[in-house]
Tab-separated table of C-alpha atoms in Angstrom:
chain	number	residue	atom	x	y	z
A	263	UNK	CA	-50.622	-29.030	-14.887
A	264	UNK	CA	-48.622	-32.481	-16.683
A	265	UNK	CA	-51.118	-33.124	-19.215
A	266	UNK	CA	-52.510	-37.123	-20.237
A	267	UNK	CA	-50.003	-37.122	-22.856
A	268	UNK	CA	-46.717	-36.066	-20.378
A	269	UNK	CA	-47.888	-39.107	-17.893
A	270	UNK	CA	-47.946	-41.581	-20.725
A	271	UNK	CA	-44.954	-40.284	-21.704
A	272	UNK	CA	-43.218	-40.534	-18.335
A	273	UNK	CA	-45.295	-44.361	-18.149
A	274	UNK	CA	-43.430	-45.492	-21.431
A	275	UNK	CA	-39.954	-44.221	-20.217
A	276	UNK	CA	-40.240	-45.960	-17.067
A	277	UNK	CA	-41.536	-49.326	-18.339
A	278	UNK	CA	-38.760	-49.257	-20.427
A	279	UNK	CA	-36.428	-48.270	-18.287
A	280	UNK	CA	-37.610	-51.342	-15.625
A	281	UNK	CA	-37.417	-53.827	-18.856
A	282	UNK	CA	-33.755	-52.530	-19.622
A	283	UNK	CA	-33.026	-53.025	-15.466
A	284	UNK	CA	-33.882	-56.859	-15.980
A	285	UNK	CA	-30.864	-58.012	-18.274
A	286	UNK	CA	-28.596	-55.426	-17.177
A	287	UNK	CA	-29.386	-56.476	-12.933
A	288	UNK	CA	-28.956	-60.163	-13.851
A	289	UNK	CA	-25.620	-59.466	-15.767
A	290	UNK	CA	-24.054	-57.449	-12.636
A	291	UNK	CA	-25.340	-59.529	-10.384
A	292	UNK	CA	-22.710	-62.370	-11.625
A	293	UNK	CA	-19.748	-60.279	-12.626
A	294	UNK	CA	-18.263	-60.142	-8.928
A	295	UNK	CA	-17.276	-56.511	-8.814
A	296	UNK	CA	-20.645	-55.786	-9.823
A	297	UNK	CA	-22.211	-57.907	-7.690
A	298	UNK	CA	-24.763	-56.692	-4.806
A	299	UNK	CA	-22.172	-57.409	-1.984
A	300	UNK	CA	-18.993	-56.104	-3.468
A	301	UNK	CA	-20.955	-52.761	-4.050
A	302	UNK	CA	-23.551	-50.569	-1.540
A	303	UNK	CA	-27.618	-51.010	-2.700
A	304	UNK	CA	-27.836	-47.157	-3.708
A	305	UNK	CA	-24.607	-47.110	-5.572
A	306	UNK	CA	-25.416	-50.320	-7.678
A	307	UNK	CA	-28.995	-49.134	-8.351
A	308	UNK	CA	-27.530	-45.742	-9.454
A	309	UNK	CA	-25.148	-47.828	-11.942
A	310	UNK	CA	-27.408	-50.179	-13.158
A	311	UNK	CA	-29.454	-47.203	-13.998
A	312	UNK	CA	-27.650	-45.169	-15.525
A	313	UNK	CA	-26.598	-47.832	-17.794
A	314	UNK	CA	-29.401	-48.201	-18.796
A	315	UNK	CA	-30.401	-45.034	-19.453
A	316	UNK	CA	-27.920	-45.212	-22.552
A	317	UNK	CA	-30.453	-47.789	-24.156
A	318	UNK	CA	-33.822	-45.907	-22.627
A	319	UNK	CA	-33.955	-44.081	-26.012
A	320	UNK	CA	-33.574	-47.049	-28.301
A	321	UNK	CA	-36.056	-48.557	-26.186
A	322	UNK	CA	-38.757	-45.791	-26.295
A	323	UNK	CA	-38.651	-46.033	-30.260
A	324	UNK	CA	-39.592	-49.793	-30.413
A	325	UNK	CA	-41.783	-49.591	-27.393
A	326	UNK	CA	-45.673	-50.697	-28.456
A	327	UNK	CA	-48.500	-48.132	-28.090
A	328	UNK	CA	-50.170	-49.728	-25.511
A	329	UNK	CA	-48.904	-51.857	-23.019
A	330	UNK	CA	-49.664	-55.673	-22.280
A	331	UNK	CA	-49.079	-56.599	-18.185
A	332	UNK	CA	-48.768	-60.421	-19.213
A	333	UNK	CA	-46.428	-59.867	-22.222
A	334	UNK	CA	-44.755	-57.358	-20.204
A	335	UNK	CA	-43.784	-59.709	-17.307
A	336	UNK	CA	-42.956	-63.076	-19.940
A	337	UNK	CA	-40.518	-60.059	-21.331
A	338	UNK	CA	-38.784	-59.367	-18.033
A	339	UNK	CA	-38.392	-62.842	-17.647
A	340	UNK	CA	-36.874	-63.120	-20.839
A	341	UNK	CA	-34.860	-60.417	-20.119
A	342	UNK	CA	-33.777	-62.060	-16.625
A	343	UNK	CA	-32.521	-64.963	-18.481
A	344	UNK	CA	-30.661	-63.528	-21.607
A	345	UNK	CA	-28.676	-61.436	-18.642
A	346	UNK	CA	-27.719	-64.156	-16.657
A	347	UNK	CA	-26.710	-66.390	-19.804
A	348	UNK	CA	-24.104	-63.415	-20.750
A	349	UNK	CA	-23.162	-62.782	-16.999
A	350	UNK	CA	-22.280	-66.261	-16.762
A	351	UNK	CA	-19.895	-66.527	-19.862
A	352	UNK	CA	-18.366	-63.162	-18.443
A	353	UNK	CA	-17.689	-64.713	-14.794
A	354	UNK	CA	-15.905	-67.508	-15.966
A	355	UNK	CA	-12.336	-65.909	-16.015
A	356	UNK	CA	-13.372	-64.704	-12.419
A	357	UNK	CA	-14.120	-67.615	-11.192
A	358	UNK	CA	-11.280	-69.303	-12.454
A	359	UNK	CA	-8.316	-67.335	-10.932
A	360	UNK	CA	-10.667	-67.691	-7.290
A	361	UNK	CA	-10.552	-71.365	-7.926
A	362	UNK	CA	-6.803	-70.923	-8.809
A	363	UNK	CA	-6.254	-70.187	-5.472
A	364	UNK	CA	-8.939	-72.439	-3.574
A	365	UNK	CA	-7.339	-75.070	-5.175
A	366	UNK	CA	-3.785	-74.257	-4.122
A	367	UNK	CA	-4.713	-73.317	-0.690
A	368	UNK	CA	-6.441	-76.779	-0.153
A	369	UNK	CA	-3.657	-78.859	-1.488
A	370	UNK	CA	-1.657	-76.777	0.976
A	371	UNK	CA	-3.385	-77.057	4.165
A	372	UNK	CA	-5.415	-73.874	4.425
A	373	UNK	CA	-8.493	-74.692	3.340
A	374	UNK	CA	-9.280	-74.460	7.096
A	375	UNK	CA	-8.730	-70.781	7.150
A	376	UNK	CA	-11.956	-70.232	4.867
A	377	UNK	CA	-13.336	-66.699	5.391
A	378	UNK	CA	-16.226	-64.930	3.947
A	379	UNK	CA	-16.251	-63.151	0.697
A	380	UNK	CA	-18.283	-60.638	0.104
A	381	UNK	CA	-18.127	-60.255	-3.757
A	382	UNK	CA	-19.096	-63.466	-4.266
A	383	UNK	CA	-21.259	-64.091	-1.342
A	384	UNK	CA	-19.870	-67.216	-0.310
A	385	UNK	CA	-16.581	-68.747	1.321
A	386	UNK	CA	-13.460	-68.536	0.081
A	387	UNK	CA	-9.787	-69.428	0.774
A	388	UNK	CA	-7.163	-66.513	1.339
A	389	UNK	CA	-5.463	-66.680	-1.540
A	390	UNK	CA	-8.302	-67.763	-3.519
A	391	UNK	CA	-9.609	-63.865	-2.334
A	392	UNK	CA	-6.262	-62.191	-2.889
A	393	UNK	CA	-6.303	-63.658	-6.701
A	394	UNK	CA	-10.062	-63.404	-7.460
A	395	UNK	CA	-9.315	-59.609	-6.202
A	396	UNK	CA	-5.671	-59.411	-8.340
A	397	UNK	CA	-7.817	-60.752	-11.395
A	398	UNK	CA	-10.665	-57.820	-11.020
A	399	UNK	CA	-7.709	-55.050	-10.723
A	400	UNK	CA	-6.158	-56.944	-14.359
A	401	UNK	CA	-9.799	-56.470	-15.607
A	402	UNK	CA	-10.629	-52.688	-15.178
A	403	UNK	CA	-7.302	-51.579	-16.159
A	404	UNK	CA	-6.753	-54.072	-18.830
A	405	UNK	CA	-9.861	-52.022	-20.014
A	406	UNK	CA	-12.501	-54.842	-18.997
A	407	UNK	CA	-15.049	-52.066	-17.663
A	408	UNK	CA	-15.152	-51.280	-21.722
A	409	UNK	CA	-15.427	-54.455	-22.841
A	410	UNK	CA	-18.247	-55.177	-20.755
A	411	UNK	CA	-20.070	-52.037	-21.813
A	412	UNK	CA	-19.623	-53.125	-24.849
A	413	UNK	CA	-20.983	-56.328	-24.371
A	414	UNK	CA	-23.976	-55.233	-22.730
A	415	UNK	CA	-25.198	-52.186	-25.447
A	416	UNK	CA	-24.013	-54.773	-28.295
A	417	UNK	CA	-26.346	-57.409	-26.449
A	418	UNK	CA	-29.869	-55.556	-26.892
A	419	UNK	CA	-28.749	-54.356	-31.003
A	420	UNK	CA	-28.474	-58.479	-31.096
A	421	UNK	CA	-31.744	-59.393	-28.984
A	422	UNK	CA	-34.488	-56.663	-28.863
A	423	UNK	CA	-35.713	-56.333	-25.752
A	424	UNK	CA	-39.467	-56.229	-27.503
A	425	UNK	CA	-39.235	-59.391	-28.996
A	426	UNK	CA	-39.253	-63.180	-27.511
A	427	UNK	CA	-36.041	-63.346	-28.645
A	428	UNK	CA	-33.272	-65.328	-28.645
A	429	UNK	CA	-34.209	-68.568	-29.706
A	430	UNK	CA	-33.289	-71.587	-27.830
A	431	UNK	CA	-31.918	-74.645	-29.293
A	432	UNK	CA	-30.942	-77.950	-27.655
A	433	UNK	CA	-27.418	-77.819	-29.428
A	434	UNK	CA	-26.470	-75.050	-28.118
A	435	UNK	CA	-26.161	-77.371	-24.160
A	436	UNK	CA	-22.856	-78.150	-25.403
A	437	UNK	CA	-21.768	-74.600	-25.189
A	438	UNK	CA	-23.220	-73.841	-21.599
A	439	UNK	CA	-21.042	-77.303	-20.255
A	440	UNK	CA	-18.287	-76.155	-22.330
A	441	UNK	CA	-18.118	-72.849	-19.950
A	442	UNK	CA	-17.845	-75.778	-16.754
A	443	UNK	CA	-15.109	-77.537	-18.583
A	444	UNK	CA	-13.123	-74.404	-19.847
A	445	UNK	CA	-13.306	-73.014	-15.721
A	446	UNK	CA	-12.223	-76.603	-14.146
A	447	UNK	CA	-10.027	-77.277	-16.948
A	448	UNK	CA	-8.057	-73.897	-16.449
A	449	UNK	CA	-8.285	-73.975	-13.379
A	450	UNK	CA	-6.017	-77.319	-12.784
A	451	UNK	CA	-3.357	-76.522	-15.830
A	452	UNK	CA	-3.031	-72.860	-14.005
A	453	UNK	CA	-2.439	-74.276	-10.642
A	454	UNK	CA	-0.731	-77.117	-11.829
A	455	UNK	CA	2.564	-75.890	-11.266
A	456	UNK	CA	2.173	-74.789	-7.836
A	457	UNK	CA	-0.143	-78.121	-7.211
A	458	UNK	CA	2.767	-80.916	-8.280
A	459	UNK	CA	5.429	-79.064	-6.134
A	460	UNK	CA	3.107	-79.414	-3.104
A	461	UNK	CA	2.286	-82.767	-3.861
A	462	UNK	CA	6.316	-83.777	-4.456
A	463	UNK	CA	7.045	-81.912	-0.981
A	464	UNK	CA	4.591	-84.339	0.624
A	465	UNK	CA	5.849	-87.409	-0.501
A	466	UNK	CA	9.051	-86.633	0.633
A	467	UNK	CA	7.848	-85.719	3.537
A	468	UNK	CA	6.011	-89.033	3.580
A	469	UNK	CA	8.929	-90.711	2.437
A	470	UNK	CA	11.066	-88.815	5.574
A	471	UNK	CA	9.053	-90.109	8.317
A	472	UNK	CA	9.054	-94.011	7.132
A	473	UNK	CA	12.390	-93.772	7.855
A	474	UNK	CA	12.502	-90.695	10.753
A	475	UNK	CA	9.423	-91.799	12.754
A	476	UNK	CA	10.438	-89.200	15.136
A	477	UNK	CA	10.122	-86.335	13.023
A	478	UNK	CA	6.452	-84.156	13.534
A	479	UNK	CA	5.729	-84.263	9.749
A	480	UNK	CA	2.076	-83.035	10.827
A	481	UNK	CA	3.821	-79.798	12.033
A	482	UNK	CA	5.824	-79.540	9.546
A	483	UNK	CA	3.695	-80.222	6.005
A	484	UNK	CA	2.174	-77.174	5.885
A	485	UNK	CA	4.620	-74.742	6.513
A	486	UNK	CA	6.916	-76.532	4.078
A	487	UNK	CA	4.434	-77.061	1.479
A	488	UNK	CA	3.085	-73.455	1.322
A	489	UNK	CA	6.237	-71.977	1.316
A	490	UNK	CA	7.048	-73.967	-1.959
A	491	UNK	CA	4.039	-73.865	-3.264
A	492	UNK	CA	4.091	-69.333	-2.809
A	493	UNK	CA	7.499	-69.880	-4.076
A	494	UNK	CA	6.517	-71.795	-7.526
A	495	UNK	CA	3.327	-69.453	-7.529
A	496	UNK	CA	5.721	-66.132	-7.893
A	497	UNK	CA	7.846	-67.794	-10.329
A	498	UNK	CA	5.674	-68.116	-12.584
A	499	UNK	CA	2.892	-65.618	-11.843
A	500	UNK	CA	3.822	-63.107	-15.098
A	501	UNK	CA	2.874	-66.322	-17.159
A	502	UNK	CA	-0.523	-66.040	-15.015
A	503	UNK	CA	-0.500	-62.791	-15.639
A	504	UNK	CA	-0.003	-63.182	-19.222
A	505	UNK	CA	-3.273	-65.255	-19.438
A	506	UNK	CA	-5.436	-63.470	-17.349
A	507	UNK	CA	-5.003	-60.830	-19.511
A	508	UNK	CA	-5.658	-63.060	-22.280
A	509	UNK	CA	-9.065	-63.876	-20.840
A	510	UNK	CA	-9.839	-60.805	-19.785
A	511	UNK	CA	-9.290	-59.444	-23.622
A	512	UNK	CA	-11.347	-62.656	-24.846
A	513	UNK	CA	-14.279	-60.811	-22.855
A	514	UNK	CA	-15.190	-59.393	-25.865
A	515	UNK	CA	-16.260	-62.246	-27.998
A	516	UNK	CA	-19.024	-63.322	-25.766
A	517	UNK	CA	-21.172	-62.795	-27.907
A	518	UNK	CA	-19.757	-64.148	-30.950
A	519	UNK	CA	-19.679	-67.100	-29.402
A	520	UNK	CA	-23.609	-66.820	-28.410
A	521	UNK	CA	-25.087	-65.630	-31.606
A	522	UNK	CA	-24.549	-68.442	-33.629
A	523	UNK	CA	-26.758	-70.306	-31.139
A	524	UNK	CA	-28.742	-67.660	-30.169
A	525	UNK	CA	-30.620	-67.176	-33.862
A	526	UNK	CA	-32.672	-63.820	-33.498
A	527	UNK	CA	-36.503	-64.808	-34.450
C-alpha cells in the first residue's frame, strides 16, 4: 500500500513537472526542428519531458505546500508566454535563412512551385526549404542543441517558475519590433547579392526584346535568371555560411538581451 504521503508526493512531482512542460512546449514549438511537425507526437512529448525532468528537482524545492488551481493555471499561462517570448528570439536566425531563399526564389520565378513544409507548418519555396534545412544542420553541429539547453535551464534560474515573474514594461516593445527588423533586414542584405543579379538579368532581358520583339523573353527569364542567381548564390555562400554561424553562436545571448527588460519581481 502507497501511503497519503507517497500520493502527495507523486501530486507535487507531477504538477511540477506539467508547469515545467508549459515554457519548455511553447519554446519547441517555435524552434522549427523542434516543432510538432518536424518531429512524431510521442517522440516530442518524450523530449520535452525529459527536459524537463532536469529542472523537476529545482522545482519540487520551491513548490508551495498546498496547491492553488487558480494560481496554478495564471502560472501556466505565465509560463506559456515567457516560452514563446524566448522561442521567438531563438527562431529568428531560422526564419531568416527560409526567407533567404523565399525571397530569391520569388524574384526568380518560382514562387509558383510553393510546396508544403512540414517544420514550419506552412508553405514554402524550394530553396527557401533546402536553406531553412542547411541552416538547422549549421545549428546542431555548430553546437546549437547546447546553446539552446542552455538557454532554456538558464531561463527558469532567471524567472522562477513560482513567481509572476518577469515583469513587463512598455519599453521593452522596442526590442520585440527590433527582432522583425533584424529578420527582414537580414534577410534583404543576405539575398542581396543573388537579388540585384536577377534583377540586372531582367532588364537586359527587358532591354533585349525592345529591340528583338521576336525573342520569347517569357520563356526565357526564368531559366536565365535562376541560373545566375544559383550561380551568385554559390559564390558567395561560405560568406553565408560565415554568418549563419555567427547567428547561430549569438543564440546564446538571448537572454542577455531579455533580462535587462525582463526585471525579476
Amino acid at each position: 500500500m502507497v501511503s497519503t504521503d507517497g500520493y502527495e508526493t507523486i501530486l507535487r512531482a507531477l504538477v511540477c513537472l506539467a508547469l515545467t512542460q508549459a515554457r519548455i512546449v511553447a519554446m519547441c514549438s517555435f524552434i522549427p526542428p523542434f516543432g510538432r511537425n518536424a518531429l512524431p507526437g510521442r517522440l516530442r512529448v518524450t523530449l520535452t519531458g525529459v527536459l524537463g525532468a532536469f529542472v523537476l528537482p529545482l522545482m519540487l524545492a520551491q513548490a508551495p505546500e498546498k496547491f492553488n488551481m487558480a494560481l496554478l493555471a495564471v502560472l501556466l499561462l505565465k509560463e506559456v508566454f515567457v516560452g514563446i517570448c524566448i522561442g521567438y528570439v531563438l527562431a529568428i536566425p531560422f526564419w531568416i535563412f527560409e526567407s533567404i531563399g523565399t525571397f530569391i526564389d520569388n524574384q526568380r520565378g518560382a514562387g509558383i512551385a510553393s510546396i508544403f513544409n512540414p517544420e514550419l507548418g506552412s508553405e514554402t519555396t524550394p530553396l527557401g526549404t533546402l536553406l531553412g534545412r542547411a541552416y538547422a544542420v549549421l545549428f546542431f553541429t555548430a553546437g546549437g542543441f547546447t546553446m539552446f539547453l542552455t538557454v532554456l535551464y538558464d531561463s527558469y534560474l532567471l524567472w522562477d517558475p513560482w513567481r509572476w515573474s518577469p515583469e513587463l514594461r512598455l519599453d521593452a516593445l522596442p526590442l520585440w519590433l527590433g527582432q522583425v527588423d533584424t529578420l527582414l533586414r537580414l534577410t534583404v542584405l543576405y539575398s542581396g547579392p543573388a537579388i540585384i543579379v536577377m534583377l540586372l538579368a531582367e532588364m537586359g532581358l527587358g532591354l533585349a526584346s525592345r529591340f528583338t520583339p521576336q525573342l520569347q523573353v517569357f520563356f526565357l527569364a526564368m531559366p536565365i535568371k535562376s541560373a545566375l542567381g544559383i550561380l551568385m548564390l554559390a559564390l558567395y555562400l561560405h560568406v553565408l555560411a560565415e554568418y549563419a554561424n555567427g547567428l547561430a553562436g549569438g543564440m546564446g545571448d538571448v537572454l542577455s538581451i531579455l533580462r535587462p527588460y525582463w526585471e525579476v519581481l
